[in-house]
CSV table of C-alpha atoms in Angstrom, one decimal:
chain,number,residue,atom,x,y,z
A,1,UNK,CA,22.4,-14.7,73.4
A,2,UNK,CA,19.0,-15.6,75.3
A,3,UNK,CA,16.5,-17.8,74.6
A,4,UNK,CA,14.2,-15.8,73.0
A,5,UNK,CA,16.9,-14.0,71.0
A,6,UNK,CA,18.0,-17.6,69.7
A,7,UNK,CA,14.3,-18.8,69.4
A,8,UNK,CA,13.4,-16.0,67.5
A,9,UNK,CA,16.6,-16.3,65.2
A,10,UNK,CA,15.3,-19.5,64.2
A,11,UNK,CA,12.2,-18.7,63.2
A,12,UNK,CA,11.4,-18.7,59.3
A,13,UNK,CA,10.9,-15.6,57.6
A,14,UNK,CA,9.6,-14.4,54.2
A,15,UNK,CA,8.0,-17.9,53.5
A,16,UNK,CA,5.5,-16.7,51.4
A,17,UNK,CA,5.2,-16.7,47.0
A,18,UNK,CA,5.5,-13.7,45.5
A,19,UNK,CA,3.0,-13.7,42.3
A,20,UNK,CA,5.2,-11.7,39.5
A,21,UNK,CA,6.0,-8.5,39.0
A,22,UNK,CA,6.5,-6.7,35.7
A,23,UNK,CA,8.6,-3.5,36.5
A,24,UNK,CA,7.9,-1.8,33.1
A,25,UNK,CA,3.9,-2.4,33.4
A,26,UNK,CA,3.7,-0.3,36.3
A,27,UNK,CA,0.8,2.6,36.4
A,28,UNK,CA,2.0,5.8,36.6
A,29,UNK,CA,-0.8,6.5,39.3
A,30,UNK,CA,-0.2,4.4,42.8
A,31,UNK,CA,-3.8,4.4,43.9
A,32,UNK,CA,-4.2,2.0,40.5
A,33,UNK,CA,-1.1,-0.5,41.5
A,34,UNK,CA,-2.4,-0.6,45.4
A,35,UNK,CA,-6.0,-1.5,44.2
A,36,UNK,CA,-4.3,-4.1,41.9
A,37,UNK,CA,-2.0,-5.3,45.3
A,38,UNK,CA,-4.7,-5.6,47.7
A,39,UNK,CA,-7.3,-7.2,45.3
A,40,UNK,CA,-4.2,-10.4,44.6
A,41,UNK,CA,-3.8,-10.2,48.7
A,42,UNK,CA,-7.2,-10.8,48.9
A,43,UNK,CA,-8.0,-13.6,46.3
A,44,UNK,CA,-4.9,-15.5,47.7
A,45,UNK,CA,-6.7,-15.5,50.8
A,46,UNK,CA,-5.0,-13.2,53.0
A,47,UNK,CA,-7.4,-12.3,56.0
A,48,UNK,CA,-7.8,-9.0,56.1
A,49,UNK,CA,-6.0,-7.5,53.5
A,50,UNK,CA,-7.2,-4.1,54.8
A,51,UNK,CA,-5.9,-4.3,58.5
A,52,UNK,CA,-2.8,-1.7,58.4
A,53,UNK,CA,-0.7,-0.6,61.1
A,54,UNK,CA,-0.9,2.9,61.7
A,55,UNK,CA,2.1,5.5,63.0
A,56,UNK,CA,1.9,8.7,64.2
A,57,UNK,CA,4.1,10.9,66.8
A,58,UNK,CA,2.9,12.7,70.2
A,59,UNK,CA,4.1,16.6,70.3
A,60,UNK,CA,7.7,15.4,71.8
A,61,UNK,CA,7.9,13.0,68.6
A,62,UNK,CA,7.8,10.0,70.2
A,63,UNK,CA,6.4,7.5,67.7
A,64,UNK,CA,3.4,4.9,68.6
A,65,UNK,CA,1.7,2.3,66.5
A,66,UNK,CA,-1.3,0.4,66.4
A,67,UNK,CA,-3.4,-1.4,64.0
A,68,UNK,CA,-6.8,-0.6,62.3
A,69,UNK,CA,-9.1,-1.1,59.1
A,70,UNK,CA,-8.3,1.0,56.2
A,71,UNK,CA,-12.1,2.5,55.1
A,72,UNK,CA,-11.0,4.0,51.7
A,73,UNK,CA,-8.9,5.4,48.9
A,74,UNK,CA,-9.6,8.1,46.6
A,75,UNK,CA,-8.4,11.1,44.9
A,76,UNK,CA,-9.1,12.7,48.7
A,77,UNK,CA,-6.8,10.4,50.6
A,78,UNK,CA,-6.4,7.1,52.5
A,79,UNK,CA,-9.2,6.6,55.3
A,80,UNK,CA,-9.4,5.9,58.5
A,81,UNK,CA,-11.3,6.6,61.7
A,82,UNK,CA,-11.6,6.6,65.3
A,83,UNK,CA,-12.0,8.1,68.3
A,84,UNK,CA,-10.9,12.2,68.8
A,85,UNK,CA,-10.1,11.1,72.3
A,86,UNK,CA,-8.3,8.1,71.8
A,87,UNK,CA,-4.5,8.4,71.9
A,88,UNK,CA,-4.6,8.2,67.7
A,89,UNK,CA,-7.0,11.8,68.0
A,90,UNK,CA,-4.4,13.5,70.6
A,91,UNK,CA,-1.6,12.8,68.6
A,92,UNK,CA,-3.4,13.8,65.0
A,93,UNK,CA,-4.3,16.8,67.0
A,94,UNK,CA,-0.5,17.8,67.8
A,95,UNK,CA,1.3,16.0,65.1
A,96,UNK,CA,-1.4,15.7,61.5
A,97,UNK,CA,1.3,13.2,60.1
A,98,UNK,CA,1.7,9.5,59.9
A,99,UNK,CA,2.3,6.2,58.0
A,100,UNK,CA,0.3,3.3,57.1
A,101,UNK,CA,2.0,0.0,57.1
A,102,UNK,CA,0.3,-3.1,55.0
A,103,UNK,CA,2.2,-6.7,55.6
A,104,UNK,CA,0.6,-9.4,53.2
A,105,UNK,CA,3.2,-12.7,54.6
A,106,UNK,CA,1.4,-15.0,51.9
A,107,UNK,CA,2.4,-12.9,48.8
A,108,UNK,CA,5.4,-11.6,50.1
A,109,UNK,CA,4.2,-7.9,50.1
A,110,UNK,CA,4.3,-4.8,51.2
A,111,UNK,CA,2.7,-0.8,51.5
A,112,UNK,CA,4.2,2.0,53.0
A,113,UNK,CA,2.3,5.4,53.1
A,114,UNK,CA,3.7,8.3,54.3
A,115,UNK,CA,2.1,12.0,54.5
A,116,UNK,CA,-0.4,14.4,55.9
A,117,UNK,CA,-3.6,13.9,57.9
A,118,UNK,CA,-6.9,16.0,57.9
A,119,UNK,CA,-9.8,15.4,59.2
A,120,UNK,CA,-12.6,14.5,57.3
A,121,UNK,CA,-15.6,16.9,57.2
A,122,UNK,CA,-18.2,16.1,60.1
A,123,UNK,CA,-21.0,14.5,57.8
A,124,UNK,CA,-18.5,12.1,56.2
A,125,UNK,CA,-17.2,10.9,60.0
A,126,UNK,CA,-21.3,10.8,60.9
A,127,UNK,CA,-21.8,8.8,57.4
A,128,UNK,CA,-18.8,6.4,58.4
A,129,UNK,CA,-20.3,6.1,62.0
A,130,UNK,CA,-23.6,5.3,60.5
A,131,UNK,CA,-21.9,2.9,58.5
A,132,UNK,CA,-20.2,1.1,61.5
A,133,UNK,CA,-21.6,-2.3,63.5
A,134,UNK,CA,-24.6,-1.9,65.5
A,135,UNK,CA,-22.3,-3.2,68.2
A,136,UNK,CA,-20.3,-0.5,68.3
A,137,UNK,CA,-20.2,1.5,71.9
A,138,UNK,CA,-18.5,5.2,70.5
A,139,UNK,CA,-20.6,8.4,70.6
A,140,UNK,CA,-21.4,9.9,67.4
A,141,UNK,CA,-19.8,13.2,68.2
A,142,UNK,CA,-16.4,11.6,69.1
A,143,UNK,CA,-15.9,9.7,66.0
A,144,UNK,CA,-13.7,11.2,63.3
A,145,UNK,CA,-12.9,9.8,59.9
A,146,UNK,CA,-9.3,11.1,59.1
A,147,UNK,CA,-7.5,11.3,55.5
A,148,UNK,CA,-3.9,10.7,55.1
A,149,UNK,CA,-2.8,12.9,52.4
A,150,UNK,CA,0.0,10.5,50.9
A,151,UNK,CA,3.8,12.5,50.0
A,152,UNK,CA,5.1,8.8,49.6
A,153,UNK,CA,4.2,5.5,48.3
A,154,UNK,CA,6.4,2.1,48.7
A,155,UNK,CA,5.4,-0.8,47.2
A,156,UNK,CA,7.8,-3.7,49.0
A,157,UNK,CA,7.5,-7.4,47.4
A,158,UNK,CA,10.2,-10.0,49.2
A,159,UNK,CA,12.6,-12.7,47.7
A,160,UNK,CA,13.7,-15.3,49.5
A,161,UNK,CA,17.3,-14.8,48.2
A,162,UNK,CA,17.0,-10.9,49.6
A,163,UNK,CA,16.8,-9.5,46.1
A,164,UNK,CA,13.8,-7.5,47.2
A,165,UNK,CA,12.1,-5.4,45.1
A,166,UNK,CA,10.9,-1.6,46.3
A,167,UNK,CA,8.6,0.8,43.8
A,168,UNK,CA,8.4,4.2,45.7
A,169,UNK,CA,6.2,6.6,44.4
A,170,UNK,CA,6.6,10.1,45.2
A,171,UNK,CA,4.1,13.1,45.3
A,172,UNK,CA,5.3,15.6,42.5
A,173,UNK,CA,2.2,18.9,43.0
A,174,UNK,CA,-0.8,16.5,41.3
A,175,UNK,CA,1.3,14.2,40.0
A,176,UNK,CA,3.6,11.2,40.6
A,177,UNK,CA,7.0,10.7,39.9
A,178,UNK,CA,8.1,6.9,40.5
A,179,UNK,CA,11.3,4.7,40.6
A,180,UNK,CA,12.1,1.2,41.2
């Protein structure tokens, strides 16, 4: 074993507190329990409860990730935007499906998304551009808010003795079936 292996061995994991968890209060909708999740990630002070870790695949499916701000949720889907030219745009453009990722360390928690993307109409990516720091340096006509259309939900909270508790949500037409 190398150094790093062995360093990284030693390093403590899942030393957050998990608040608690009532299995059979659990809303039938997932938008409702991620609002609830995020809000608790956010008044225990994680920074940036909104950063996720995006996955998509090229054309050949070879999978990339990288990290960005989640705009919104709604009825339409789970937002985000960026560049059409960027490597995120080429690979939306050949592949419309990816995962979000969420990782809250101080609560122990974590979201998993999983589905369809589409882009969003072109005067909701020029709203969300408007919307955007003055400092940003992206033309107008390049920026494109996309929806993930979620087929999957996972709700992950961690115990320290590996007990760890997974809610997956799964998209049933309009509805949502949901097991834990």
């Amino acid at each position: 074993m190398n150094e790093l292996t062995r360093w990284l061995r030693d390093q403590p994991s899942l030393t957050g507190t998990a608040p608690p968890l009532d299995l059979s209060d659990l809303p039938a909708d997932p938008h409702e329990l991620f609002d609830t999740w995020i809000r608790a990630a956010a008044d225990a002070g994680v920074p940036e409860p909104r950063a996720t870790t995006l996955a998509t695949a090229d054309a050949d499916g070879r999978p990339d990730a990288r990290t960005l701000i989640l705009k919104g949720v709604d009825a339409d889907g789970w937002q985000f935007a960026g560049l059409r030219s960027s490597a995120k745009g080429a690979q939306l453009a050949e592949n419309p499906a990816a995962a979000l990722n969420f990782w809250w360390q101080p609560v122990m928690r974590a979201v998993r998304v999983r589905g369809t993307v589409r882009e969003a109409t072109p005067e909701e990516s020029a709203a969300d551009f408007g919307a955007r720091p003055a400092s940003s340096d992206a033309a107008p006509s390049d920026w494109v808010l996309w929806r993930l259309i979620p087929e999957r939900i996972e709700f992950w909270q961690g115990s320290p003795d590996r007990r760890h508790t997974r809610v997956v949500y799964t998209r049933a037409g309009d509805d949502w079936t949901r097991r834990a």
